[in-house]
Amino acid sequence: MSQGISEFPMPLPDRAADMPPVSREDVLRARDRRSVLDARARKRAFRLLWLLAGPGVLVMLGENDGPSMVSYATTGATYGIGFFVPFILLTFVMAFVVQEMTVRLGAVTHRGHAELIFQRFGPFWGYFAMADLVVGNLLTLITEFIAIQAGGLYFGVPAWLSVAVGAALILASLALRRYATWERALMALAVFNLLFIPAALFAHPSGAALAQAIVTWRPIPGGVTVAFVTLCMANIGATVTPWMIFFQQSAVVDKGLTAADIGEGRVDTAFGAILAAIAAIATVAAATPLFAHHVDVANFASGADFATALRPYLGTTGATLFALGIIEAGLVAAMTISTSSAYALGETTHARHSLNLDFSQGKLFYGTVIVSTLFAALVVLIPGAPLLALTLTVNVIATLLMAPALLFLLLLVNDREIMGTHANTWRANLAGGSIVGLIVVIGIFYGLITAFPGLLGK
């Protein structure tokens, strides 16, 4: 026997043993990806779009949440359709610009928004962004339960029961344990956001007046006041908020989109924006009878008061559709907003974060959804809370928190080291920069007129 040669050769190293085990999360995402590749290979465009659609529709209809629909109703009841219909359309254009950048960022980097901020800017700015998100999400989540409670009150359901059923449905959605199934279930529920369209038809809106408002952009009735600027900020906060960036980017990653899917991601986001804009304008139109009949909504306690006040003008059916729409708005938004917090916390702590996880594997992820949901539900049941004021204020706060979130987004999508050829063009930067500028200017103006009401001469 030759020296150095063993009589029994050593076995080759088991390379598979050194690799991490394939998880259920990996299997489910790979299965979904195989369907996408098959549809693209067969050039089945509609099938491909159906498979890739979801994050854009959910984020846009999810942002048509309880406080947003109350803001739109307050707008219609206070100012009619003249100035605010084209203004709301503009805010949805802004939302599309922001979320299109979000789609590209997630599809190219395969990283969530919180994770990228920590990696590119360090812990200080990472925790700053997380604080921005957590404050906004908790406040907004509370208002979603206000909407659920309000819708229930219209039907005579006790507040505690509406809140309990709402919380149970949100937590039950976690039992699906697969992102694709969860997404489709929420999309089916989100379709009921369009209930505001038939509700508006019961108000018999003038199509010519709507078209004229969009084309001519009528002057501000009553001039610029603190109430007018507050509603402007509430309507911006009803369409462009930090949680949308965090949610859609993480959802794009969880769904498994790649750079090849950016086109379909844009279509998904644009379609969601169109649906949400139609529902928003319908809500304004549905509430205009209150404007026409000089009904003062300043003392309304919640969305239930809007439905009740609209019953003489929309009829029982129209008011019922309005109340059901408020409930849907709160439910879908609560599901997406609590999930965005769970995604962000998982990315920050490097814990596993996916709706494809089992509960044992995603304790922090699912626990975040459960704790935040129960906390918001309990806050809403505090006696004597100023619900309508809180609802409108949350959208104003969302607008103020949006500027730093947008700055992080712009910096990331301009980072060619991670984005390559998919980095922002000068046109995208001009659009994004203009949105940041508008939000900063209106925020400063709001602060000045709040601190010094005499500036407006009112």
XYZ file of N, CA and C in Angstrom, residues 88-220:
399
model
N -57.627 66.375 -4.723
C -57.508 64.966 -4.337
C -56.886 64.147 -5.468
N -57.272 64.427 -6.709
C -56.638 63.745 -7.845
C -55.132 63.990 -7.847
N -54.725 65.223 -7.555
C -53.293 65.549 -7.498
C -52.597 64.742 -6.417
N -53.246 64.561 -5.261
C -52.601 63.804 -4.186
C -52.398 62.338 -4.588
N -53.305 61.787 -5.404
C -53.116 60.398 -5.838
C -52.023 60.286 -6.894
N -51.842 61.328 -7.680
C -50.676 61.352 -8.581
C -49.403 61.348 -7.743
N -49.390 62.150 -6.682
C -48.249 62.162 -5.770
C -48.014 60.777 -5.179
N -49.093 60.122 -4.771
C -48.967 58.791 -4.178
C -48.366 57.803 -5.170
N -48.795 57.880 -6.433
C -48.242 56.967 -7.434
C -46.753 57.204 -7.631
N -46.337 58.458 -7.687
C -44.915 58.778 -7.865
C -44.098 58.164 -6.733
N -44.575 58.323 -5.501
C -43.848 57.808 -4.338
C -43.807 56.279 -4.356
N -44.949 55.654 -4.609
C -45.006 54.195 -4.526
C -44.334 53.522 -5.720
N -44.247 54.181 -6.861
C -43.503 53.615 -7.993
C -42.031 53.504 -7.640
N -41.494 54.527 -6.963
C -40.101 54.451 -6.508
C -39.932 53.313 -5.518
N -40.938 53.122 -4.666
C -40.903 52.051 -3.672
C -40.867 50.679 -4.331
N -41.672 50.495 -5.387
C -41.682 49.223 -6.119
C -40.300 48.929 -6.687
N -39.708 49.906 -7.344
C -38.370 49.710 -7.942
C -37.343 49.360 -6.873
N -37.405 50.058 -5.750
C -36.425 49.836 -4.689
C -36.521 48.415 -4.137
N -37.738 47.946 -3.901
C -37.912 46.602 -3.364
C -37.576 45.517 -4.362
N -37.991 45.707 -5.629
C -37.763 44.679 -6.654
C -36.285 44.524 -6.985
N -35.536 45.617 -6.951
C -34.113 45.561 -7.313
C -33.253 45.069 -6.152
N -33.525 45.559 -4.942
C -32.646 45.245 -3.804
C -33.069 43.992 -3.039
N -34.330 43.589 -3.159
C -34.871 42.461 -2.387
C -34.705 42.685 -0.887
N -34.796 43.946 -0.483
C -34.684 44.310 0.926
C -35.842 45.218 1.303
N -36.310 45.094 2.544
C -37.347 45.985 3.034
C -36.801 47.375 3.285
N -37.697 48.335 3.458
C -37.287 49.727 3.581
C -36.486 49.974 4.859
N -36.958 49.435 5.979
C -36.248 49.630 7.245
C -34.850 49.019 7.179
N -34.745 47.840 6.591
C -33.446 47.176 6.486
C -32.470 47.991 5.657
N -32.937 48.563 4.563
C -32.058 49.365 3.708
C -31.595 50.637 4.407
N -32.476 51.271 5.153
C -32.082 52.496 5.862
C -30.983 52.186 6.875
N -31.116 51.095 7.615
C -30.080 50.698 8.573
C -28.761 50.399 7.862
N -28.835 49.708 6.727
C -27.621 49.310 6.015
C -26.899 50.485 5.377
N -27.662 51.427 4.817
C -27.044 52.517 4.051
C -26.739 53.750 4.887
N -27.519 54.001 5.964
C -27.349 55.243 6.715
C -26.950 55.031 8.172
N -26.949 53.783 8.630
C -26.498 53.509 9.982
C -27.632 53.474 10.998
N -27.288 53.039 12.228
C -28.311 52.818 13.263
C -29.075 54.078 13.650
N -28.388 55.238 13.741
C -29.077 56.446 14.204
C -30.272 56.773 13.309
N -30.003 56.855 12.003
C -31.079 57.193 11.072
C -32.060 56.033 10.923
N -31.564 54.821 11.126
C -32.471 53.681 11.086
C -33.499 53.746 12.197
N -33.031 54.042 13.418
C -33.970 54.151 14.538
C -34.859 55.393 14.401
N -34.318 56.450 13.814
C -35.129 57.648 13.559
C -36.295 57.318 12.629
N -35.994 56.595 11.543
C -37.043 56.211 10.601
C -38.057 55.281 11.250
N -37.570 54.371 12.103
C -38.476 53.455 12.793
C -39.401 54.213 13.743
N -38.852 55.214 14.451
C -39.681 56.006 15.360
C -40.753 56.754 14.572
N -40.366 57.296 13.413
C -41.301 57.973 12.523
C -42.449 57.036 12.146
N -42.091 55.805 11.791
C -43.090 54.830 11.376
C -43.967 54.384 12.541
N -43.349 54.055 13.670
C -44.097 53.502 14.810
C -45.125 54.501 15.337
N -44.715 55.777 15.476
C -45.645 56.799 15.969
C -46.833 56.930 15.022
N -46.538 57.072 13.738
C -47.606 57.212 12.755
C -48.499 55.989 12.689
N -47.900 54.802 12.727
C -48.692 53.562 12.610
C -49.604 53.338 13.807
N -49.083 53.584 15.013
C -49.919 53.370 16.195
C -51.117 54.326 16.211
N -50.854 55.595 15.894
C -51.944 56.571 15.862
C -52.967 56.210 14.793
N -52.461 55.814 13.628
C -53.374 55.482 12.535
C -54.157 54.216 12.841
N -53.498 53.245 13.458
C -54.177 51.989 13.795
C -55.332 52.246 14.768
N -55.128 53.180 15.687
C -56.210 53.544 16.614
C -57.407 54.083 15.837
N -57.139 54.934 14.843
C -58.244 55.521 14.081
C -58.953 54.484 13.210
N -58.266 53.413 12.844
C -58.954 52.360 12.081
C -60.019 51.687 12.942
N -59.718 51.513 14.205
C -60.725 50.945 15.099
C -61.839 51.949 15.392
N -61.508 53.251 15.342
C -62.557 54.262 15.449
C -63.538 54.103 14.287
N -62.995 53.853 13.085
C -63.848 53.667 11.911
C -64.699 52.409 12.042
N -64.094 51.324 12.500
C -64.846 50.068 12.685
C -65.958 50.267 13.712
N -65.618 50.932 14.803
C -66.605 51.216 15.849
C -67.728 52.099 15.308
N -67.354 53.120 14.528
C -68.341 54.061 13.988
C -69.321 53.358 13.066
N -68.804 52.515 12.179
C -69.689 51.781 11.286
C -70.636 50.878 12.044
N -70.122 50.238 13.083
C -70.970 49.371 13.894
C -72.056 50.136 14.624
N -71.725 51.334 15.131
C -72.708 52.138 15.856
C -73.889 52.513 14.967
N -73.633 52.731 13.689
C -74.729 53.059 12.774
C -75.756 51.931 12.735
N -75.273 50.690 12.848
C -76.168 49.534 12.798
C -76.644 49.117 14.186
N -76.322 49.918 15.196
C -76.778 49.619 16.545
C -75.931 48.599 17.273
N -74.751 48.299 16.763
C -73.858 47.329 17.413
C -73.058 48.044 18.501
N -73.011 47.533 19.726
C -72.232 48.187 20.781
C -70.770 48.361 20.384
N -70.167 49.447 20.849
C -68.787 49.765 20.470
C -67.836 48.619 20.803
N -67.979 48.048 22.007
C -67.051 46.995 22.420
C -67.143 45.775 21.506
N -68.356 45.486 21.021
C -68.534 44.310 20.175
C -67.937 44.541 18.785
N -68.154 45.738 18.223
C -67.567 46.056 16.918
C -66.048 45.981 16.965
N -65.474 46.559 18.008
C -64.016 46.565 18.154
C -63.493 45.141 18.344
N -64.195 44.352 19.146
C -63.763 42.971 19.387
C -63.820 42.135 18.113
N -64.904 42.269 17.353
C -65.031 41.514 16.103
C -63.963 41.967 15.105
N -63.734 43.274 15.036
C -62.701 43.782 14.139
C -61.328 43.238 14.476
N -60.979 43.266 15.775
C -59.681 42.737 16.212
C -59.577 41.246 15.907
N -60.669 40.517 16.125
C -60.657 39.070 15.865
C -60.430 38.779 14.384
N -61.051 39.554 13.493
C -60.860 39.346 12.053
C -59.420 39.652 11.635
N -58.859 40.709 12.196
C -57.470 41.066 11.870
C -56.517 39.958 12.300
N -56.706 39.455 13.515
C -55.825 38.398 14.015
C -56.085 37.075 13.284
N -57.341 36.829 12.894
C -57.654 35.595 12.173
C -56.970 35.560 10.806
N -56.752 36.725 10.202
C -56.093 36.755 8.893
C -54.668 36.218 8.958
N -54.063 36.267 10.133
C -52.695 35.757 10.293
C -52.649 34.240 10.174
N -53.776 33.591 10.424
C -53.811 32.127 10.393
C -53.662 31.577 8.984
N -53.756 32.431 7.961
C -53.594 31.970 6.575
C -52.178 31.460 6.323
N -51.189 32.073 6.992
C -49.786 31.625 6.977
C -49.205 31.455 5.567
N -49.690 32.249 4.640
C -49.089 32.303 3.317
C -49.345 33.676 2.733
N -48.277 34.335 2.271
C -48.437 35.701 1.780
C -49.452 35.770 0.649
N -49.359 34.869 -0.334
C -50.231 34.930 -1.510
C -51.699 34.816 -1.110
N -52.019 33.925 -0.184
C -53.405 33.743 0.257
C -53.877 34.960 1.042
N -53.038 35.456 1.933
C -53.363 36.656 2.728
C -53.619 37.838 1.798
N -52.776 38.005 0.799
C -52.900 39.118 -0.136
C -54.212 39.050 -0.902
N -54.561 37.860 -1.419
C -55.799 37.710 -2.186
C -57.031 37.911 -1.303
N -56.968 37.456 -0.066
C -58.093 37.642 0.848
C -58.319 39.133 1.121
N -57.227 39.867 1.330
C -57.350 41.304 1.575
C -57.809 42.056 0.334
N -57.353 41.620 -0.846
C -57.803 42.266 -2.071
C -59.308 42.090 -2.264
N -59.813 40.914 -1.932
C -61.253 40.672 -2.032
C -62.016 41.584 -1.068
N -61.481 41.748 0.144
C -62.115 42.632 1.116
C -62.004 44.098 0.692
N -60.860 44.461 0.091
C -60.616 45.852 -0.305
C -61.549 46.312 -1.409
N -62.095 45.386 -2.191
C -63.038 45.754 -3.254
C -64.239 46.503 -2.668
N -64.582 46.211 -1.412
C -65.735 46.855 -0.796
C -65.489 48.329 -0.488
N -64.234 48.805 -0.701
C -63.974 50.236 -0.625
C -64.772 50.981 -1.692
N -65.119 50.259 -2.758
C -65.877 50.863 -3.852
C -67.359 51.021 -3.520
N -67.785 50.624 -2.320
C -69.160 50.858 -1.892
C -69.492 52.350 -1.855
N -68.452 53.178 -1.716
C -68.700 54.617 -1.691
C -69.191 55.140 -3.052
N -68.943 54.390 -4.113
C -69.402 54.825 -5.438
C -70.924 54.756 -5.544
N -71.560 53.590 -5.270
C -73.027 53.602 -5.294
C -73.626 54.517 -4.236
N -72.943 54.682 -3.085
C -73.443 55.622 -2.073
C -73.495 57.028 -2.651
N -72.473 57.401 -3.426
C -72.449 58.730 -4.043
C -73.557 58.891 -5.075
N -73.876 57.817 -5.784
C -74.925 57.904 -6.801
C -76.276 58.243 -6.187
N -76.488 57.828 -4.940
C -77.739 58.169 -4.258
C -77.817 59.666 -3.945
N -76.666 60.345 -3.979
C -76.657 61.799 -3.776
C -76.955 62.553 -5.069
N -77.074 61.812 -6.189
C -77.366 62.388 -7.509
C -76.390 63.515 -7.860
N -75.085 63.206 -7.861
C -74.110 64.258 -8.186
C -74.222 64.665 -9.650
N -73.871 65.888 -9.924
C -73.886 66.397 -11.298
C -72.564 66.042 -11.976
N -72.665 65.216 -13.033
C -71.453 64.865 -13.774
C -70.804 66.084 -14.391
N -71.619 67.027 -14.873
C -71.081 68.250 -15.477
C -70.334 69.081 -14.439
N -70.891 69.146 -13.223
C -70.230 69.913 -12.155
C -68.900 69.271 -11.765
N -68.857 67.929 -11.708
C -67.604 67.239 -11.397
C -66.555 67.494 -12.474
N -66.975 67.381 -13.739
C -66.044 67.614 -14.842
C -65.538 69.049 -14.837
N -66.433 69.989 -14.575
C -66.038 71.394 -14.544
C -65.057 71.672 -13.408
N -65.308 71.027 -12.262
C -64.398 71.213 -11.120
C -62.995 70.721 -11.453
N -62.907 69.588 -12.167
C -61.598 69.024 -12.518
C -60.883 69.907 -13.534
N -61.635 70.413 -14.521
C -61.026 71.183 -15.606
C -60.665 72.599 -15.167
N -61.562 73.237 -14.413
C -61.353 74.656 -14.099
C -60.670 74.891 -12.760
N -60.752 73.912 -11.851
C -60.196 74.055 -10.491
C -60.703 75.351 -9.858
N -61.915 75.284 -9.368
C -62.596 76.461 -8.850
C -61.859 77.083 -7.663
N -62.096 78.372 -7.412
C -61.436 79.042 -6.277
C -61.905 78.480 -4.946
N -61.177 78.820 -3.907
C -61.460 78.310 -2.563
C -62.671 79.038 -1.988
